[in-house]
GROMACS .gro file of C-alpha atoms in nm:
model
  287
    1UNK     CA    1  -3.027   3.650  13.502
    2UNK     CA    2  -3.016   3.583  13.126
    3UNK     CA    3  -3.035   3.226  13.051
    4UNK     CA    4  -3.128   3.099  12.698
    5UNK     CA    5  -3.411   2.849  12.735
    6UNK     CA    6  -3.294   2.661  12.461
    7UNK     CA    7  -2.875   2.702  12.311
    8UNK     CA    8  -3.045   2.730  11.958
    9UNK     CA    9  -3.100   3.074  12.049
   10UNK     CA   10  -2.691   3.120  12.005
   11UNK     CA   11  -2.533   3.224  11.809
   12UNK     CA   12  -2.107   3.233  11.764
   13UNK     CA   13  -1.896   3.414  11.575
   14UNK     CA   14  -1.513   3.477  11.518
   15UNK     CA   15  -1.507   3.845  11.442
   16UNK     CA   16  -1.781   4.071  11.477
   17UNK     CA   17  -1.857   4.184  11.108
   18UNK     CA   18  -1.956   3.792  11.100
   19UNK     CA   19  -2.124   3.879  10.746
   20UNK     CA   20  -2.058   4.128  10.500
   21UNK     CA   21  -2.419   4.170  10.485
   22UNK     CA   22  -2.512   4.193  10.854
   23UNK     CA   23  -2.727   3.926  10.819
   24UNK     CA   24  -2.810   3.623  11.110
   25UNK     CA   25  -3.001   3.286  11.163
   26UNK     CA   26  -3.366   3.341  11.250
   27UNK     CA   27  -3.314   3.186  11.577
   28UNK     CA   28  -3.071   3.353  11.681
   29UNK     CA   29  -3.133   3.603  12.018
   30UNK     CA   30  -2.767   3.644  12.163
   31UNK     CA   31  -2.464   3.649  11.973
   32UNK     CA   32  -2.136   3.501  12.122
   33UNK     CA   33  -1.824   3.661  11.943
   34UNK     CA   34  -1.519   3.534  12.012
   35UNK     CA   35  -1.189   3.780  11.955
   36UNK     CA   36  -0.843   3.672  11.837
   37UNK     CA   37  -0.704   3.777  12.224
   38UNK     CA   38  -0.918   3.448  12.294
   39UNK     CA   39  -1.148   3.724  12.489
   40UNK     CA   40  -1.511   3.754  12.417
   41UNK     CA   41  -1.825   3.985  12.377
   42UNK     CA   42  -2.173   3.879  12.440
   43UNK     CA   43  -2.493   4.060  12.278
   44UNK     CA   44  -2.881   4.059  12.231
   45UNK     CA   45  -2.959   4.042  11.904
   46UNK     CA   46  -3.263   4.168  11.696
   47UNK     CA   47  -3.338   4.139  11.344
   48UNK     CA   48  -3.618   4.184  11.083
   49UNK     CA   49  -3.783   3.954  10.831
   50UNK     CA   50  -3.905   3.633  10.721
   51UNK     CA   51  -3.594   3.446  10.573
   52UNK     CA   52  -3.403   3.193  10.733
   53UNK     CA   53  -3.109   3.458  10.734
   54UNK     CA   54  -3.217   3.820  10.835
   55UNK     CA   55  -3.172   4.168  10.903
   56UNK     CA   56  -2.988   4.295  11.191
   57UNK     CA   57  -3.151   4.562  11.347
   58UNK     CA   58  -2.912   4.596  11.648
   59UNK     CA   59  -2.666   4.444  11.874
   60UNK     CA   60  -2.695   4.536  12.241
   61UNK     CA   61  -2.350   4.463  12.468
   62UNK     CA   62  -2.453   4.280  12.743
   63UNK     CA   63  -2.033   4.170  12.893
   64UNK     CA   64  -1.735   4.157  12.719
   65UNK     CA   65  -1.337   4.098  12.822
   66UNK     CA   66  -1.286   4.064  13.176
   67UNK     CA   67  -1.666   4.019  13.258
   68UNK     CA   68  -1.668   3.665  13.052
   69UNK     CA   69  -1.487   3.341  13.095
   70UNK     CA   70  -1.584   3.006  12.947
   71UNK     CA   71  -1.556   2.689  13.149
   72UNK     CA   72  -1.289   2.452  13.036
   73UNK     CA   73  -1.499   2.106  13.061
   74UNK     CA   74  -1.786   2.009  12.825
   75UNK     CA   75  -2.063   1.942  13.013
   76UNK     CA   76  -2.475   1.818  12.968
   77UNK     CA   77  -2.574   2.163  12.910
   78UNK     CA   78  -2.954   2.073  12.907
   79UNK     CA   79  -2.909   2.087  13.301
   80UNK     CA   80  -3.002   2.424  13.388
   81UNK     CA   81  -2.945   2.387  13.764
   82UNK     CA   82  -2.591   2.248  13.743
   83UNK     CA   83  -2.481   2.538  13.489
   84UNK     CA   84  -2.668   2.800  13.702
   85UNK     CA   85  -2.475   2.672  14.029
   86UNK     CA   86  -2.137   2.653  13.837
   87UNK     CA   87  -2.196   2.994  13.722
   88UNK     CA   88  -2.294   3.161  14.050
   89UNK     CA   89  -1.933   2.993  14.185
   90UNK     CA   90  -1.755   3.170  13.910
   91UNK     CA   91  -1.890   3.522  13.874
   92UNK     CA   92  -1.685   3.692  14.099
   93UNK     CA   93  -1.560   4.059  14.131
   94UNK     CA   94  -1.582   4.183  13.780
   95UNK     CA   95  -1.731   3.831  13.581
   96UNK     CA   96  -2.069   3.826  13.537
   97UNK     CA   97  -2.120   3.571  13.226
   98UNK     CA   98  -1.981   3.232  13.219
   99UNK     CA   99  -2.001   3.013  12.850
  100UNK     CA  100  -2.035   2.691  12.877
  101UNK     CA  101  -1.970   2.409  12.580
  102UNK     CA  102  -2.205   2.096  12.552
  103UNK     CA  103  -2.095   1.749  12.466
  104UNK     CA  104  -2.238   1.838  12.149
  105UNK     CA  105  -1.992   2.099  12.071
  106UNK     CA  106  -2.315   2.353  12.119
  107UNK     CA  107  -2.302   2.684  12.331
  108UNK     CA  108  -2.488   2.810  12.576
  109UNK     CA  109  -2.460   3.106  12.864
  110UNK     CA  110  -2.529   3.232  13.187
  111UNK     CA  111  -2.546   3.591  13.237
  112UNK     CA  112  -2.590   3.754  13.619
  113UNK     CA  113  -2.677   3.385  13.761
  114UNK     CA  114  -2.938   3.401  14.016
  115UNK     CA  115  -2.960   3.077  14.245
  116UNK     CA  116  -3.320   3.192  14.310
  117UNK     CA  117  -3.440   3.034  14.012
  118UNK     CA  118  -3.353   2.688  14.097
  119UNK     CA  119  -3.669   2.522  14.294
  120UNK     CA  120  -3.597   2.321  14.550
  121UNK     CA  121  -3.835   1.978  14.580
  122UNK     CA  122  -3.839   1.781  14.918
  123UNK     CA  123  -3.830   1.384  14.853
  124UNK     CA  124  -4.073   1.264  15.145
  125UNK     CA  125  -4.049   0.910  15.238
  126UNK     CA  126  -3.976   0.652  15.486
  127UNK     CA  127  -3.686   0.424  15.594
  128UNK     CA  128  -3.611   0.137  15.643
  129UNK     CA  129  -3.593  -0.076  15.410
  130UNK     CA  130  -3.317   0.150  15.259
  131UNK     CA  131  -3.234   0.304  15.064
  132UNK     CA  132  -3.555   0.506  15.075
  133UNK     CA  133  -3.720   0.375  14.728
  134UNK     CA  134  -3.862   0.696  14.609
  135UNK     CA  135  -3.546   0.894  14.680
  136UNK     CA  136  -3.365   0.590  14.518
  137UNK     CA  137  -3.609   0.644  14.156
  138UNK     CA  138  -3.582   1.027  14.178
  139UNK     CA  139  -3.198   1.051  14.185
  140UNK     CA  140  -3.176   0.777  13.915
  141UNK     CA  141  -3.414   0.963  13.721
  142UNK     CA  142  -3.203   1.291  13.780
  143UNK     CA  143  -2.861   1.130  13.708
  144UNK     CA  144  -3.043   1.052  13.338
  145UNK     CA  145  -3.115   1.414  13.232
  146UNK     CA  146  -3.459   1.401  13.273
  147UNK     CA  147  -3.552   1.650  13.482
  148UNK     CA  148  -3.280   1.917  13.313
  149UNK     CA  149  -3.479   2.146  13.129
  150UNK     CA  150  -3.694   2.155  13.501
  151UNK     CA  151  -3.417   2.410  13.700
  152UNK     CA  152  -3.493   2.211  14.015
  153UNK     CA  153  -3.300   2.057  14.270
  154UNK     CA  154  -3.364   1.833  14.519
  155UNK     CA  155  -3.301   1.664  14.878
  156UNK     CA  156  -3.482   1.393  15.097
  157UNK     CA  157  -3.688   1.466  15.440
  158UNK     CA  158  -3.664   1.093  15.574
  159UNK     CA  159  -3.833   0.936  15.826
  160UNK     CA  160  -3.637   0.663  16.016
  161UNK     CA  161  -3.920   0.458  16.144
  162UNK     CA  162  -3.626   0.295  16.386
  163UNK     CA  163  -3.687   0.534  16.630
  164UNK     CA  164  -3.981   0.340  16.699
  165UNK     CA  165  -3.879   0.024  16.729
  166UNK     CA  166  -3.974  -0.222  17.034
  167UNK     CA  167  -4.133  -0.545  17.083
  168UNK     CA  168  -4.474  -0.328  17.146
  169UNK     CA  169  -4.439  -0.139  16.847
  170UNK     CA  170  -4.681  -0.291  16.520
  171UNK     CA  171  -4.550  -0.190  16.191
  172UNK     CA  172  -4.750  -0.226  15.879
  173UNK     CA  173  -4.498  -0.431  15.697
  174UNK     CA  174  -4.247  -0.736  15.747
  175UNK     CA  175  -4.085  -0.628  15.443
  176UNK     CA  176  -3.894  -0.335  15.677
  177UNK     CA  177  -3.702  -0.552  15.875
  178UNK     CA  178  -3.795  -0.346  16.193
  179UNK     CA  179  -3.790  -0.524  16.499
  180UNK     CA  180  -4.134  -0.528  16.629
  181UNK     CA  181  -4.486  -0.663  16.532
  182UNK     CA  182  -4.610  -0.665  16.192
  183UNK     CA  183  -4.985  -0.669  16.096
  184UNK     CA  184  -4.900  -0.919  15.756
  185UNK     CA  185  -4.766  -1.167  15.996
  186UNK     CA  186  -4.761  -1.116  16.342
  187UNK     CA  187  -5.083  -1.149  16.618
  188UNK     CA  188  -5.144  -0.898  16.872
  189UNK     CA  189  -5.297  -1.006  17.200
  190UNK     CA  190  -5.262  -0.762  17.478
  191UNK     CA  191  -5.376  -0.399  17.518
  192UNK     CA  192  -5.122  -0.145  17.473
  193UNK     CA  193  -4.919  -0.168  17.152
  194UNK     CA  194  -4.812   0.142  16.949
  195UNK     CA  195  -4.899   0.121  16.580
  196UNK     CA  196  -4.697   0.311  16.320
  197UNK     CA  197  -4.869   0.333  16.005
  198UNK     CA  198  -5.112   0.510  15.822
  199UNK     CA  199  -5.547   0.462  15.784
  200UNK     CA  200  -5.522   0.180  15.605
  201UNK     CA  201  -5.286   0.013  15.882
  202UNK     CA  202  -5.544   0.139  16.132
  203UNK     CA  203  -5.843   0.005  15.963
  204UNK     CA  204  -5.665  -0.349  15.896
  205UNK     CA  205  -5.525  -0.333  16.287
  206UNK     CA  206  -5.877  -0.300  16.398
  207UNK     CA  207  -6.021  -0.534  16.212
  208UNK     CA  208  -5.736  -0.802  16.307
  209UNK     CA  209  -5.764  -0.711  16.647
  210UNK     CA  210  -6.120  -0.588  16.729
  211UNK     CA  211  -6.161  -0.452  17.099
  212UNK     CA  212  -5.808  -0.367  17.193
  213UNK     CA  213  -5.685  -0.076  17.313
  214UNK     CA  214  -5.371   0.088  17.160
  215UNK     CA  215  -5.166   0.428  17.038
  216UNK     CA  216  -5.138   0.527  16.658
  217UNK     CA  217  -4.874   0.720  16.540
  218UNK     CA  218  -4.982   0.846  16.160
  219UNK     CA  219  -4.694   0.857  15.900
  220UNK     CA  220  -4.944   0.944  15.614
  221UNK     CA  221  -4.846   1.235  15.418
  222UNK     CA  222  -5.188   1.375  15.444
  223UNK     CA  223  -5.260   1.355  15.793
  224UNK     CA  224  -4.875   1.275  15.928
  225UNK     CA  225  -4.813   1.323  16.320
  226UNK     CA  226  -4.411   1.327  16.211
  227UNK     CA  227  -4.373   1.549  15.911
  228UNK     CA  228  -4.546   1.881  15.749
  229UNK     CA  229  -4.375   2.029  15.470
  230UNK     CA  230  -4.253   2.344  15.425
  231UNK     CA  231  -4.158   2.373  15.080
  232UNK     CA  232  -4.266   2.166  14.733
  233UNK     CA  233  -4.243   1.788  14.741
  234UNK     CA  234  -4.249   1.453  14.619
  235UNK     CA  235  -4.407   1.138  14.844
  236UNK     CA  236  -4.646   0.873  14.799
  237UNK     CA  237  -4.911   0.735  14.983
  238UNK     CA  238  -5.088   0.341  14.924
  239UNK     CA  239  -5.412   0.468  14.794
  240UNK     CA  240  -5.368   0.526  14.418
  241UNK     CA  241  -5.720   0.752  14.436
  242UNK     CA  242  -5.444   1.022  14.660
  243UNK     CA  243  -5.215   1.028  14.387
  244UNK     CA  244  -5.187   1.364  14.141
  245UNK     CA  245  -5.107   1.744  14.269
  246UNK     CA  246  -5.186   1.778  14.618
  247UNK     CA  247  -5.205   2.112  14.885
  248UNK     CA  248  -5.094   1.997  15.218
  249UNK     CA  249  -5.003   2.266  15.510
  250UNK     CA  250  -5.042   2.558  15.234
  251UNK     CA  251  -4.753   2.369  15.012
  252UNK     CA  252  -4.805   2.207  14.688
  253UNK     CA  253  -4.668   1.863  14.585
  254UNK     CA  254  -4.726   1.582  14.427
  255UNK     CA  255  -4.825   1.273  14.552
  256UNK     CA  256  -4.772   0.889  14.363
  257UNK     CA  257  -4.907   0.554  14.426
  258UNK     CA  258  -4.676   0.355  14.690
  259UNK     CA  259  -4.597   0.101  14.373
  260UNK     CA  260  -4.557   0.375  14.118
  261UNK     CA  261  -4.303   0.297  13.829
  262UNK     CA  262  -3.996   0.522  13.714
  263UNK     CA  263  -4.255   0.682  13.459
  264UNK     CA  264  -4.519   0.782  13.710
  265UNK     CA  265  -4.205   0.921  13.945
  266UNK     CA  266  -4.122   1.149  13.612
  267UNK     CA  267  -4.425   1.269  13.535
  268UNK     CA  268  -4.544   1.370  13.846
  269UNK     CA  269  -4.241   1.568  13.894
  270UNK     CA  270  -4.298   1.746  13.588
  271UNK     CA  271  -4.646   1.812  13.645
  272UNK     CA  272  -4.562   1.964  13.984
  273UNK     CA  273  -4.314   2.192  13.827
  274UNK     CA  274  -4.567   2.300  13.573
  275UNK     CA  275  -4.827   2.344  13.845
  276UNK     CA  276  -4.613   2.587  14.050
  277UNK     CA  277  -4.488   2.797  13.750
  278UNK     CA  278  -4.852   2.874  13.612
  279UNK     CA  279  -4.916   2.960  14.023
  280UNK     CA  280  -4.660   3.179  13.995
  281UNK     CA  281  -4.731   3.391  13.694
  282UNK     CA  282  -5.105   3.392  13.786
  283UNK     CA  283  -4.991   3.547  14.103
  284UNK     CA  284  -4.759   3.803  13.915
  285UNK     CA  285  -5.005   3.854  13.681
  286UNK     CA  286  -5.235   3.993  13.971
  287UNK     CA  287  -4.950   4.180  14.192
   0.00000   0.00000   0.00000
């Protein structure tokens, strides 16, 4: 797949012989010529020099006519995963390059789209309350553009804490509305009561409630009897010291504090993204 990291790298032209001189921007890396049959040719560019116009050395032909088509709608084309998915729908039988045109007026390409290179990021977290608040920040976060430059998509492993709901059932927070006990408001007297929660929820049950016997179901991230993930994530866990790039059953993610702001959320995707792409070409690097 050939996608331009950045649409400054190009460049479009009318006609071919674009300049007398054979000259180009310094920036430019692929050339986007568009014929007077509205078809189109697409090619590498490389040039010599030190101006701000230079030297073309040569123009490789990477698709032209039937293999290009340019999508009719203007679109955020800082959002690498939505272009790459609307290109893999359209290259079909003999297209293989789709243009796309930014808001901005701006061009940009994908050549041979590969799905591949989208990472997919698990949202961890728990219901109710819903909606689930971390999915809630991400997606808001995602709607804005800020993750577009990331090629990342993601979806939500939930955990409907419902399912264990019952008047023996302790729960670590009123704020839930789950029917049941909960240890910020309730008392628990008898032996046998299932607690859903995570350390801290064990430490403050036994402290309430010193002597009596009872089952523990862990929802922690770390340590969670529910959930193990199986491919890069995003959850958070009430002890802020947890919070930063984590390895838990051989996957990397990233864990924030349970009361982390829109900010933290962003960063802490981007740092994850980072971590696994310098794992990556370390790991190339070696093979």
């Amino acid at each position: 797949m050939i996608f331009p990291l950045e649409y400054k790298h190009v460049g479009y032209s009318r006609e071919l012989d674009y300049c007398d001189d054979r000259r180009i921007y310094f920036l430019t890396k692929y050339l986007i010529v568009e014929h007077c049959d509205n078809s189109y040719s697409l090619y590498m560019v490389t040039h010599q020099g030190n101006d701000l116009l230079r030297d073309v050395t040569s123009l490789e032909e990477l698709a032209s006519g039937e293999e290009i088509i340019r999508y009719d709608r203007e679109l955020n084309i800082k959002d690498r995963r939505d272009l790459i998915e609307k290109a893999s729908l359209l290259c079909k039988e003999k297209i293989n390059t789709v243009i796309f045109t930014g808001i901005d007026k701006h061009l940009t390409f994908v050549h041979k789209p590969e799905l591949s290179a989208i990472l997919d990021i698990e949202i961890v977290d728990v219901v109710p309350p819903g909606p689930s608040w971390l999915a809630s920040v991400v997606h808001r976060l995602e709607k804005s553009g800020i993750f577009g430059d990331l090629t990342i998509r993601f979806t939500e492993k939930l955990t409907d804490l419902r399912r264990f709901q019952g008047e023996n059932t302790v729960f670590p927070c009123s704020s839930s509305g789950l029917e049941g006990k909960c240890l910020d408001c309730d008392v628990v007297e008898e032996d046998g009561a299932l607690l859903v929660g995570c350390e801290i929820s064990r430490n403050l049950f036994e402290s309430r409630f010193p002597g009596l016997e009872y089952s523990f179901v862990n929802i922690c991230p770390f340590k969670s009897d529910i959930f193990r993930p199986e491919k890069p994530f995003i959850t958070r866990c009430c002890r802020s010291e947890k919070s930063g790039i984590v390895t838990i059953n051989g996957i990397r993610g990233v864990v924030v504090h349970w009361g982390a702001s829109e900010f933290d959320v962003a960063k802490a995707v981007w740092d994850l993204v980072a971590d696994i792409k310098e794992r990556t070409k370390i790991k190339e690097e070696l093979s």
